[in-house]
Tab-separated table of C-alpha atoms and ligand atoms in Angstrom:
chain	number	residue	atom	x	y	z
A	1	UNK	CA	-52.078	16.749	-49.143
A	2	UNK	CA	-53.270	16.016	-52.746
A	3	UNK	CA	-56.772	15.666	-53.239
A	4	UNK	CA	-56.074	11.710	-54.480
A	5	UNK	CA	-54.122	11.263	-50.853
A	6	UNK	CA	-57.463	12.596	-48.638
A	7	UNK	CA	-59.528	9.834	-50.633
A	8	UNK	CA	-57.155	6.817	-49.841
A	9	UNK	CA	-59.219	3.872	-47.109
A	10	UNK	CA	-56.580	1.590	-45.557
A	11	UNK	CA	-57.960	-1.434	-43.581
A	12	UNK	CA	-55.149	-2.939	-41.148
A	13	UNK	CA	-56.420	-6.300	-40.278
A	14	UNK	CA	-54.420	-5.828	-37.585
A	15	UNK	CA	-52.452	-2.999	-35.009
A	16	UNK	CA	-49.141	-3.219	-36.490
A	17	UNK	CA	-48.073	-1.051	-34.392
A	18	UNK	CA	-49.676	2.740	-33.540
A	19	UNK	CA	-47.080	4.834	-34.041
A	20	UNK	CA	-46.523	3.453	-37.875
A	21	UNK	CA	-50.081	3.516	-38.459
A	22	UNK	CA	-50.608	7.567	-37.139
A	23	UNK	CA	-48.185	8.101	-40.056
A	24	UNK	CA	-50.522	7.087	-42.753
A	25	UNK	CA	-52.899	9.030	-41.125
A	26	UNK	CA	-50.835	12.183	-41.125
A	27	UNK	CA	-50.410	11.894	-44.915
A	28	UNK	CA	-54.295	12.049	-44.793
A	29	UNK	CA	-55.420	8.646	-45.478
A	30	UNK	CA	-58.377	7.224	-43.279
A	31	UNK	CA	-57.473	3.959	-41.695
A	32	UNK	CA	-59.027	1.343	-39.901
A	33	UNK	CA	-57.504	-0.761	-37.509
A	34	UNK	CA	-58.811	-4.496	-36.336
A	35	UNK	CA	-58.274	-3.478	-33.119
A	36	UNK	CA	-58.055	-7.137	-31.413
A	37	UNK	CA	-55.990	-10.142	-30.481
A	38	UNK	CA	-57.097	-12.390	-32.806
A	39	UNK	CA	-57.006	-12.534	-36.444
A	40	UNK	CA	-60.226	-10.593	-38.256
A	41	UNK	CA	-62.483	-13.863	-40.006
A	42	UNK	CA	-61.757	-13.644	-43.652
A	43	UNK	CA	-66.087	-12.266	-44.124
A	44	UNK	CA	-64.604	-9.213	-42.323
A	45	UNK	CA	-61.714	-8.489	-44.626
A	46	UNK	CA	-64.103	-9.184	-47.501
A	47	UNK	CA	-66.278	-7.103	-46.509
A	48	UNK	CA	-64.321	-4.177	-46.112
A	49	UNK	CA	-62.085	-4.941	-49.146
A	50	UNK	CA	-65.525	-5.041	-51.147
A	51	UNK	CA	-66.594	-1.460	-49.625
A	52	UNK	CA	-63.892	-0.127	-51.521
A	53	UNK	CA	-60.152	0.421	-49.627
A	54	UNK	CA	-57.496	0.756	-51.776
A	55	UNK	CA	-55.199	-0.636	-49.549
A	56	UNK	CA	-55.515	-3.893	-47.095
A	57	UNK	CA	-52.674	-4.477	-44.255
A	58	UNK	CA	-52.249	-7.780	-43.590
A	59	UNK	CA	-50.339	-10.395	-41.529
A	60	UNK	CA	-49.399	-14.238	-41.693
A	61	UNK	CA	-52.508	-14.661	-40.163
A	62	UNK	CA	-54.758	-14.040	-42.954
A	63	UNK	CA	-55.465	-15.900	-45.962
A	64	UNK	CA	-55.157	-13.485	-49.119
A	65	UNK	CA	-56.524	-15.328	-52.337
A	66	UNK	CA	-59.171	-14.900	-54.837
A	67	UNK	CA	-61.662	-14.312	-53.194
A	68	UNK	CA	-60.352	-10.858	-51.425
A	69	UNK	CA	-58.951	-9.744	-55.070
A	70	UNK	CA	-62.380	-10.500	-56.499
A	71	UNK	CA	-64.184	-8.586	-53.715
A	72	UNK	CA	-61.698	-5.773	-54.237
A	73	UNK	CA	-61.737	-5.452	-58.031
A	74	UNK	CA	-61.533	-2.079	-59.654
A	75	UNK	CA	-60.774	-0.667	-55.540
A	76	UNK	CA	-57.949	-2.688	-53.919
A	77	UNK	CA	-54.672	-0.842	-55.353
A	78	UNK	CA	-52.372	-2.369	-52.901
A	79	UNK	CA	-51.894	-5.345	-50.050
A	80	UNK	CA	-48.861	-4.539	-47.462
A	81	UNK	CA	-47.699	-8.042	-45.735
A	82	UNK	CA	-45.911	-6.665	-42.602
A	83	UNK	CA	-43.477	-10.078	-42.283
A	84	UNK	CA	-40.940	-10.881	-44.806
A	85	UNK	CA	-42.385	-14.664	-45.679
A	86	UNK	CA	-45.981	-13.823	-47.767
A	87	UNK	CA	-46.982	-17.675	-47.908
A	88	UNK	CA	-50.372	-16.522	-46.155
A	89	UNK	CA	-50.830	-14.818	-49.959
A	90	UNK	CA	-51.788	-16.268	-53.070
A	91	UNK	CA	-49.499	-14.421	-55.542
A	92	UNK	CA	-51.080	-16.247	-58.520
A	93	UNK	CA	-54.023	-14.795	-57.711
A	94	UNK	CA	-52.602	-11.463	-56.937
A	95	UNK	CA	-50.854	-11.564	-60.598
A	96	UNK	CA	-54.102	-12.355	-62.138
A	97	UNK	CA	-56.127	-9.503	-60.057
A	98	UNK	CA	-53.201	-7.412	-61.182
A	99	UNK	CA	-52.952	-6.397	-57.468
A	100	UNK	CA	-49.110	-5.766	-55.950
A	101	UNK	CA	-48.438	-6.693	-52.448
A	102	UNK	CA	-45.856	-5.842	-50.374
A	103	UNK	CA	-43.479	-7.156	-47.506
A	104	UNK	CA	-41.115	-6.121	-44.570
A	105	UNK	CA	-37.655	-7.983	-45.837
A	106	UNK	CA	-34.508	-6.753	-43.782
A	107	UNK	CA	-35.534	-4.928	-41.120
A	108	UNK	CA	-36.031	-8.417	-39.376
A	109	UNK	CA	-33.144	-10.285	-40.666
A	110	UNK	CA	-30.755	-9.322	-37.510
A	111	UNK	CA	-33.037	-9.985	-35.201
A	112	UNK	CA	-34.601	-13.275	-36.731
A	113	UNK	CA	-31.213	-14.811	-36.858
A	114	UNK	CA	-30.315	-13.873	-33.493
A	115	UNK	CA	-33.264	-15.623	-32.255
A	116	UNK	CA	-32.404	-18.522	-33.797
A	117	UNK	CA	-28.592	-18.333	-32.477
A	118	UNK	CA	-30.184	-17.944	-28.973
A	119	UNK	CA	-32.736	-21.062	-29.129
A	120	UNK	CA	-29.493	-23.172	-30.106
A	121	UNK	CA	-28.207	-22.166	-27.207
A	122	UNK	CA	-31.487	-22.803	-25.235
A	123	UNK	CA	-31.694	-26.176	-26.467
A	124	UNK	CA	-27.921	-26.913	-26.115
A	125	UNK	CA	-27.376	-25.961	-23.291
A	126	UNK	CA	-30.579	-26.993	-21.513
A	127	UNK	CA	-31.308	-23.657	-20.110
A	128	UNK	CA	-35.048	-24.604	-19.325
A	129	UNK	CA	-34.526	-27.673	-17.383
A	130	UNK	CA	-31.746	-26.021	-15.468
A	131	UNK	CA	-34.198	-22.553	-14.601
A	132	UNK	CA	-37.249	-25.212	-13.976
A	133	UNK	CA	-34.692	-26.699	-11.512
A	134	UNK	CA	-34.193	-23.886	-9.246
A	135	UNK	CA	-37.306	-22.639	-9.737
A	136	UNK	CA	-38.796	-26.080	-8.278
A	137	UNK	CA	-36.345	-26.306	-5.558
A	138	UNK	CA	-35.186	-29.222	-7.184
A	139	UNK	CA	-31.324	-28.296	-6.920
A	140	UNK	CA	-30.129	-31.281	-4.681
A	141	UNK	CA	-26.900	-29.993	-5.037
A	142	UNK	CA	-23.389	-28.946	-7.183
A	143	UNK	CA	-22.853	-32.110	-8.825
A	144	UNK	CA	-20.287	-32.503	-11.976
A	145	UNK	CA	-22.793	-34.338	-14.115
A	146	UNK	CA	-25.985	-34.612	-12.440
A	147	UNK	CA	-28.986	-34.218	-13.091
A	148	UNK	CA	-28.200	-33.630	-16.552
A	149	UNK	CA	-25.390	-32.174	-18.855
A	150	UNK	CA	-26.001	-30.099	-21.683
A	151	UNK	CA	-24.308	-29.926	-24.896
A	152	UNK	CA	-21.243	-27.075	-26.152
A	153	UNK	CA	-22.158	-25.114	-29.221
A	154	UNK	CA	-18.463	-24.402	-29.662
A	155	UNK	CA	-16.402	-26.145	-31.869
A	156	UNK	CA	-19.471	-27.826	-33.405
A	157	UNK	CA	-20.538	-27.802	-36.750
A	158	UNK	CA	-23.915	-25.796	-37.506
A	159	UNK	CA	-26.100	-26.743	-40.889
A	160	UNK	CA	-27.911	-23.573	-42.500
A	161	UNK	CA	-30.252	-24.462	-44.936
A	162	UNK	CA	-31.200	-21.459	-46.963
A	163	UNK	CA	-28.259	-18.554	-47.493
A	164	UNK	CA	-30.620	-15.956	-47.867
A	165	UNK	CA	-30.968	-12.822	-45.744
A	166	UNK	CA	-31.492	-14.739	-42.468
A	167	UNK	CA	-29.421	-18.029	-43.174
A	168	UNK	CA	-26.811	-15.456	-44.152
A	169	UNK	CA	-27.329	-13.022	-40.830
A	170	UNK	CA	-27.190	-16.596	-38.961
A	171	UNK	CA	-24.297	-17.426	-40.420
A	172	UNK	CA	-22.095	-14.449	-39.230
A	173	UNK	CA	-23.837	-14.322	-35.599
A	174	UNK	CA	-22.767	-18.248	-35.259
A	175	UNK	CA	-18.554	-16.778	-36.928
A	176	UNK	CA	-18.115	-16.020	-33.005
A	177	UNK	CA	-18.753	-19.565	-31.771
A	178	UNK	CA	-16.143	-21.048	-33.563
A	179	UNK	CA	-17.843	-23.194	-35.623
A	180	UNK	CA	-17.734	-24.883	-38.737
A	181	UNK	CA	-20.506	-24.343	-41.252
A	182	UNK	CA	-22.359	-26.503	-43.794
A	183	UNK	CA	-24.614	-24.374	-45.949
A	184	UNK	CA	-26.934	-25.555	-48.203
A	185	UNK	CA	-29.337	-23.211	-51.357
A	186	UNK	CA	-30.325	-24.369	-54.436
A	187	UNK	CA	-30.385	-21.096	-55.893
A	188	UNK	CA	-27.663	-19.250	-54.282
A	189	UNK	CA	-24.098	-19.987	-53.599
A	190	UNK	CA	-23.413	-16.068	-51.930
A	191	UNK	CA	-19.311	-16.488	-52.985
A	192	UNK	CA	-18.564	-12.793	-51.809
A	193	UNK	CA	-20.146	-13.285	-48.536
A	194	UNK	CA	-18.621	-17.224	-48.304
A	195	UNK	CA	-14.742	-15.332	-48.824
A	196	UNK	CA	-15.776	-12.917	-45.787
A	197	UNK	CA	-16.725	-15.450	-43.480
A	198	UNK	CA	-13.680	-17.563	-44.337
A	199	UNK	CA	-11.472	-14.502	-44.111
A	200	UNK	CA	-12.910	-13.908	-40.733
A	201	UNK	CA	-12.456	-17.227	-39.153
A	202	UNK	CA	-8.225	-16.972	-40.368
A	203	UNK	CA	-8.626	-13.981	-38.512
A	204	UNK	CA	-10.172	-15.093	-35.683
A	205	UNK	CA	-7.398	-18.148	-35.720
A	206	UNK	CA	-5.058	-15.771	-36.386
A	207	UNK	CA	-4.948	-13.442	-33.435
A	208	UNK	CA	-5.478	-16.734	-31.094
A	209	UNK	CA	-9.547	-15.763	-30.683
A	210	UNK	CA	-10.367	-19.237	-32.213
A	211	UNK	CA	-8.825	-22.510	-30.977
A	212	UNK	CA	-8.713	-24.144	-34.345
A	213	UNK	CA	-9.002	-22.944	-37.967
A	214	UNK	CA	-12.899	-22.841	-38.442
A	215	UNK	CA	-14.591	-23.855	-41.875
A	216	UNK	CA	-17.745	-22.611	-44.127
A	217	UNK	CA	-18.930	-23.894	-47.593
A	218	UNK	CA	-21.803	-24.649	-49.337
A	219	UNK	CA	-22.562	-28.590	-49.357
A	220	UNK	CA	-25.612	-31.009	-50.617
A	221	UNK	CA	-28.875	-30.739	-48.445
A	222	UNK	CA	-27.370	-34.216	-47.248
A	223	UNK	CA	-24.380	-33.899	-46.336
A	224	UNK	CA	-25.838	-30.647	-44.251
A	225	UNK	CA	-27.908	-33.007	-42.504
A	226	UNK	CA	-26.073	-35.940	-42.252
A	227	UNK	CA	-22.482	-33.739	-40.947
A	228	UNK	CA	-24.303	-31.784	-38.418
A	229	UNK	CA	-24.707	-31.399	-35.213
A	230	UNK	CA	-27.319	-28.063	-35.382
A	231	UNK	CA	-29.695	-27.726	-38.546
A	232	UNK	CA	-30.869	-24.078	-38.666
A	233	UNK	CA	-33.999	-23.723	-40.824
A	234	UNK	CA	-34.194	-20.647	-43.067
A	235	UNK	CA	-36.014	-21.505	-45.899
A	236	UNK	CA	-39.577	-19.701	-47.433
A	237	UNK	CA	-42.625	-21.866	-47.103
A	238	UNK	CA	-43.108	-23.044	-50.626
A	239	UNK	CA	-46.289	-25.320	-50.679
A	240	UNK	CA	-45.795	-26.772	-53.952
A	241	UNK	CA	-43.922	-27.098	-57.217
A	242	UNK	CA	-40.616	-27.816	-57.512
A	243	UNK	CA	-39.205	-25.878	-55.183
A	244	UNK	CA	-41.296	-26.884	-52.366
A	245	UNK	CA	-40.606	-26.120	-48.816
A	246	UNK	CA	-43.557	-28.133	-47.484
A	247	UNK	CA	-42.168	-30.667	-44.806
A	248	UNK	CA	-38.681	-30.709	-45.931
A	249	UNK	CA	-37.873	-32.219	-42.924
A	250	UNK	CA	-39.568	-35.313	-42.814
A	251	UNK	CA	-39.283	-38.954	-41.118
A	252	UNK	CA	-36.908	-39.900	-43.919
A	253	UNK	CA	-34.849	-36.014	-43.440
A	254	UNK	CA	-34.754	-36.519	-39.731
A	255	UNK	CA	-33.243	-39.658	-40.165
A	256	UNK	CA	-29.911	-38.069	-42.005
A	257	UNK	CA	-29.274	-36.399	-39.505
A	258	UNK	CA	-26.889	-37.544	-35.986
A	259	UNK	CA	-28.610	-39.153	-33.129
A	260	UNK	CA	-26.665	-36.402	-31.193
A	261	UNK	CA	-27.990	-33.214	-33.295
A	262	UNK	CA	-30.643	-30.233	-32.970
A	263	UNK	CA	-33.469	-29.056	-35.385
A	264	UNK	CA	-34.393	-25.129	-35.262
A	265	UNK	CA	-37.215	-23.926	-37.068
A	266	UNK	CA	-37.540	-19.988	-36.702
A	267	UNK	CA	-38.513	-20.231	-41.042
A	268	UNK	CA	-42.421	-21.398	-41.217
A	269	UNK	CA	-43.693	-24.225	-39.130
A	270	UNK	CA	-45.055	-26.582	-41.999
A	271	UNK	CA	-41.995	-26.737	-43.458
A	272	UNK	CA	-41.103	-29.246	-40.652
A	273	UNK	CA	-43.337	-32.345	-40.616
A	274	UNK	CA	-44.307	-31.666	-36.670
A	275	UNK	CA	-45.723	-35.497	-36.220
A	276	UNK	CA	-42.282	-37.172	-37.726
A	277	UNK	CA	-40.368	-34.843	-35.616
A	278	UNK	CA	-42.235	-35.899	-32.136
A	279	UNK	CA	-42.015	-39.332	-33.064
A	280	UNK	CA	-37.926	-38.863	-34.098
A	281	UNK	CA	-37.468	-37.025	-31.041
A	282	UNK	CA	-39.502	-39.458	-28.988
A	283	UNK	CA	-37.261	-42.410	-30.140
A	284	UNK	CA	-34.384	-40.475	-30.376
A	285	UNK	CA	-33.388	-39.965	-33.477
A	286	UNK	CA	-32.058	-36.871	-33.169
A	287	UNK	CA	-31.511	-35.148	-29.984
A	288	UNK	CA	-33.970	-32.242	-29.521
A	289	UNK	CA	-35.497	-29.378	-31.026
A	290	UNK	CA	-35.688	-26.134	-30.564
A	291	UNK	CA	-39.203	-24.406	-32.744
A	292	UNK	CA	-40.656	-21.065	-33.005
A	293	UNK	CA	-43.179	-21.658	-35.805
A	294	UNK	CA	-45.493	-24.661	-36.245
A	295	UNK	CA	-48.087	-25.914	-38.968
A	296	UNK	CA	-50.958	-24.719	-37.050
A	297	UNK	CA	-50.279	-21.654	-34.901
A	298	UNK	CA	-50.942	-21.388	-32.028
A	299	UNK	CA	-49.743	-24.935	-31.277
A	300	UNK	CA	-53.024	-26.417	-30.461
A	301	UNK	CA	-53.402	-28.013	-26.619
A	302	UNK	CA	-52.938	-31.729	-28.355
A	303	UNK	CA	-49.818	-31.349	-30.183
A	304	UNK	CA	-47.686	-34.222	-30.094
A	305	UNK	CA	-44.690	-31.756	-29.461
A	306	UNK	CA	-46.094	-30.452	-25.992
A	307	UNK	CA	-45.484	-34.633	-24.789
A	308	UNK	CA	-44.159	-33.965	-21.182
A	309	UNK	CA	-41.907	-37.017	-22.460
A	310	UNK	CA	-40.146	-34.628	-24.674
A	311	UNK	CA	-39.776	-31.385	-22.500
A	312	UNK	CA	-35.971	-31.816	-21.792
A	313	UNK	CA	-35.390	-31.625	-25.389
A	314	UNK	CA	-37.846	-29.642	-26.737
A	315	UNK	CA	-38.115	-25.554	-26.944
A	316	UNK	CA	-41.274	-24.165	-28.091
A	317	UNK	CA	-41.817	-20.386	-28.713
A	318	UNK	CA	-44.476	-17.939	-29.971
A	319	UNK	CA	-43.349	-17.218	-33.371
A	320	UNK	CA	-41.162	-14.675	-31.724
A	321	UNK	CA	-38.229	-14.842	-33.887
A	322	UNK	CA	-38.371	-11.057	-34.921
A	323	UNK	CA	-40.692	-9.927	-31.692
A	324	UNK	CA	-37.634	-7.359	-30.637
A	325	UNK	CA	-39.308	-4.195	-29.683
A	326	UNK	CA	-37.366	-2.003	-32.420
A	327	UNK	CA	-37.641	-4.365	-35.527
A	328	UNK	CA	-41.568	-5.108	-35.070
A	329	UNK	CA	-42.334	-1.105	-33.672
A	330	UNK	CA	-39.928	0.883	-35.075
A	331	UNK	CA	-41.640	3.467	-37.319
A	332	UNK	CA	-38.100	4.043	-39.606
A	333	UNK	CA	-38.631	1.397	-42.742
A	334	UNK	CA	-34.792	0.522	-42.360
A	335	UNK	CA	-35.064	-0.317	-38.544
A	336	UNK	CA	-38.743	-1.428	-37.701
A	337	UNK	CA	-41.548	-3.718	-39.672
A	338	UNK	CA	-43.972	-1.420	-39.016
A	339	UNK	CA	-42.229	1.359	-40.425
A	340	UNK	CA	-41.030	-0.681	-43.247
A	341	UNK	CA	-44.748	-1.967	-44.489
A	342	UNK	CA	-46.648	1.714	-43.948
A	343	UNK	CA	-43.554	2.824	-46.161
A	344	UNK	CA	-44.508	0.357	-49.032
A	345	UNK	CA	-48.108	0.923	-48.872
A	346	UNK	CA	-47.335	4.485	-49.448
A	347	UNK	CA	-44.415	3.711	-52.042
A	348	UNK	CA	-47.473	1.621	-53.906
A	349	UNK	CA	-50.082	4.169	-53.677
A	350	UNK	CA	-48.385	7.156	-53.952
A	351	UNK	CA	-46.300	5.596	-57.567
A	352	UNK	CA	-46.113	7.658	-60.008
A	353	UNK	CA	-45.139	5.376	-63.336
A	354	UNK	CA	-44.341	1.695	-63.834
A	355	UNK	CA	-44.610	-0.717	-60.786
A	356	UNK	CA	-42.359	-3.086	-61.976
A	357	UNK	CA	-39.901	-0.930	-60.864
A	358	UNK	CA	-40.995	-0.414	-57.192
A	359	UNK	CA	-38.234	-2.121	-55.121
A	360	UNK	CA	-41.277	-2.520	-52.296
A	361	UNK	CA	-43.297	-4.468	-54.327
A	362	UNK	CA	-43.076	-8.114	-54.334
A	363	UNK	CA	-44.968	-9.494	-57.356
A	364	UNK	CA	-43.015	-7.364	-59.920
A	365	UNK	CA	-43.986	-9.849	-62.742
A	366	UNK	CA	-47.534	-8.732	-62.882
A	367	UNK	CA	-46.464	-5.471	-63.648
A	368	UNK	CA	-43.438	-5.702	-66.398
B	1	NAD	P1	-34.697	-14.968	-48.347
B	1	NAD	O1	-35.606	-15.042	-49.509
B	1	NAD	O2	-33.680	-13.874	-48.276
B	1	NAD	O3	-33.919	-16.353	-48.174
B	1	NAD	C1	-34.513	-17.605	-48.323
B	1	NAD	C2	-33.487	-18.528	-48.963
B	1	NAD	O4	-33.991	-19.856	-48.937
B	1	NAD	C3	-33.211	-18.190	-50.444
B	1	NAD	O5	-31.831	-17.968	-50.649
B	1	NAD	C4	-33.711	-19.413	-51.193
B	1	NAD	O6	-32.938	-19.710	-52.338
B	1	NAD	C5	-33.562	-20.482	-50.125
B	1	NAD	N1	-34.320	-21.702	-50.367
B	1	NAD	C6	-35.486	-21.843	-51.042
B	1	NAD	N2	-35.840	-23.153	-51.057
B	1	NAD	C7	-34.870	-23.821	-50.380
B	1	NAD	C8	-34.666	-25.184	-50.051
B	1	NAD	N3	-35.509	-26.137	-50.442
B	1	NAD	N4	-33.560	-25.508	-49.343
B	1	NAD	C9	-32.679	-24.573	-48.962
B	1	NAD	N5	-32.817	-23.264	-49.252
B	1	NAD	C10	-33.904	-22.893	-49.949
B	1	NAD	O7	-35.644	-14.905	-47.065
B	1	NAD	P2	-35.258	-14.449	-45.591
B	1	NAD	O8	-35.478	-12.984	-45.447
B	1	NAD	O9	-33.941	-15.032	-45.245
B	1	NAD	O10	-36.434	-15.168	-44.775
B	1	NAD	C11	-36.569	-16.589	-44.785
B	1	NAD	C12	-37.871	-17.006	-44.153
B	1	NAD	O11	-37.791	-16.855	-42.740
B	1	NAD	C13	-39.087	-16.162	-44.533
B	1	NAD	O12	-39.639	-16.576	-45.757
B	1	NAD	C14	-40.034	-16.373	-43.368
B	1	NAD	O13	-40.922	-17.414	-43.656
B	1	NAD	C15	-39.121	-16.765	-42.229
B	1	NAD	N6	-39.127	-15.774	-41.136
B	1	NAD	C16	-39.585	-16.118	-39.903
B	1	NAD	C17	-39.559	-15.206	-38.866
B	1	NAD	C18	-40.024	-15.550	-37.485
B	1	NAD	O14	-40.422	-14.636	-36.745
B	1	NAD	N7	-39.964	-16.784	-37.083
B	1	NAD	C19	-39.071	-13.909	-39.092
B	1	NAD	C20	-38.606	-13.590	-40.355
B	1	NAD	C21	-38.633	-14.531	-41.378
């Protein structure tokens, strides 16, 4: 242990996970955990960033902006996000402090896009309704189309909107469902990755897996909407500018799409306008929904969402998209979140040289 590592205060405003954390205290650093269910109050992480810590662990639950860079000026060396999305960060400010921050991209792409795969199928396929049925003795009896039906992911054609790590993990999950694919990025058209999936649908038709010849390309945001009959969400939460996420799908969104078609939202919840889509699903116009994140998390008691009107077509989980026990615990950085951010907080602190060049670090630009 160097006599620079023995110095180095970490405050985790949160356990990310023990295992991950006894690592940084192996290498000799002194860390302090949060050690509750809720969220620290922003004074706390203030306070601690302004006794000093040269390295702050954060999650989606805590606002990072000027005010912890200030309080950390001349101290705070590093801040390690342990999620992939970092909208809970303020990476102007971050530039301007000149402090790098951190994330926990692939290790959760698998198991984020599996989620969503599965919550189709939840929603589809009505698997709620049909467990609260048994479960309330309310199984009259075998009947071929009553109480309900559900609908058949097969066949269908699935809308991904962002191709990025997840929208592109999605993408091969949904190749053994047989169905067609409208993708839509306005910054990436992944033609490598397009020619595999197309290669492995002739395949799959082919050897007599798939019943017809299955189809993928990259389309308008429309036309992804509009030609539908599942919309996966896999976008960043971009608040503002140009590129803004911020309730992409909105009254005048949910209206492209088919009376008959599914919204899933496993990206960030404000990136869905939450009172448009109770009111489209309330009247209809589109079938149901299937949500994992929402604008204001938890999803208070009064949400419009949680309308018993709306509980056939509506799935509503705990932002538990990447809550597998290996990708949030795991202490390898390739396999587990927790591993992965301890490994970049280290990575930052323990650089030798330019930090521009740090793959781990998110806000390269502050650096070149
Ligand atoms: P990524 O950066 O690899 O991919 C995001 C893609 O979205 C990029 O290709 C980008 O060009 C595209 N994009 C940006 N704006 C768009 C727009 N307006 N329309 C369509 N596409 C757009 O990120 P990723 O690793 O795939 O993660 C995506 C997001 O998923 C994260 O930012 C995070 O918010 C969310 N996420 C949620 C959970 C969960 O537990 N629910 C877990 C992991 C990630």
């Amino acid at each position: 242990m160097t006599e620079t590592e023995s110095n180095i205060r970490i405050f985790a405003t949160c356990d990310i996970g023990r295992e991950a954390l006894e690592l940084l205290r192996a290498r000799g650093y002194e860390v302090e955990v949060y050690d509750q269910l809720e969220p620290p109050p922003k004074s706390l992480i203030i306070e601690k960033v302004r006794a000093g810590i040269d390295g702050l662990i954060t999650t989606l639950r805590d606002p990072i902006d000027r005010e912890i860079f200030e309080a950390g000026k001349g101290t705070l060396k590093v801040v390690a996000q342990n999620a992939v999305g970092f909208d809970n960060i303020n990476r102007a400010d971050a530039n301007e402090y000149k402090v790098p921050f951190t994330n926990t991209p692939e290790v959760l792409t698998e198991a984020t896009a599996e989620f969503a795969l599965l919550m189709l199928g939840a929603v589809a396929r009505k698997l709620y309704p049909s467990e609260q049925l048994v479960r309330e003795n309310c199984w009259g009896a075998w009947h071929p189309y009553l109480p309900f039906l559900g609908d058949e992911v097969t066949g269908k054609t699935v809308g991904v909107i962002g191709m990025g790590r997840i929208g592109q993990a999605f993408v091969k999950k949904a190749v053994g469902f047989d169905v067609n694919l409208l993708c839509y990025d306005p910054a990436l058209t992944p033609a490598d990755f397009l020619t595999g999936v197309r290669e492995e649908m002739d395949l799959r038709y082919r050897n007599g897996f798939s019943p017809g010849r299955q189809t993928i390309r990259m389309t308008s945001f429309e036309e992804a909407l509009s030609g539908s009959d599942f919309v996966s969400l896999h976008v960043p939460l971009i608040q503002e500018g140009k590129f803004s996420t911020f309730h992409l799908i909105n009254e005048k969104t949910l209206r492209m799409m088919r009376p008959t078609a599914y919204l899933l939202n496993t990206s960030r919840g404000p990136v869905v306008d939450e009172a448009a889509l109770a009111k489209a699903l309330k009247n209809r116009v589109i079938a149901g929904a299937a949500l994992d994140v929402f604008e204001r998390e938890p999803l208070p008691q009064d949400s419009p969402l949680r309308d018993p009107e709306l509980l056939d077509r509506v799935r509503l989980f705990h932002h538990f998209a990447s809550g597998g026990r290996i990708t949030r615990l795991s202490t390898d950085p390739k396999r587990g979140m927790a591993g992965r951010c301890v490994q970049s907080l280290i990575d930052v602190l323990e650089a030798r040289g330019n930090l521009a060049s740090l793959p781990a670090i998110v806000n390269k630009e502050a650096f070149r």
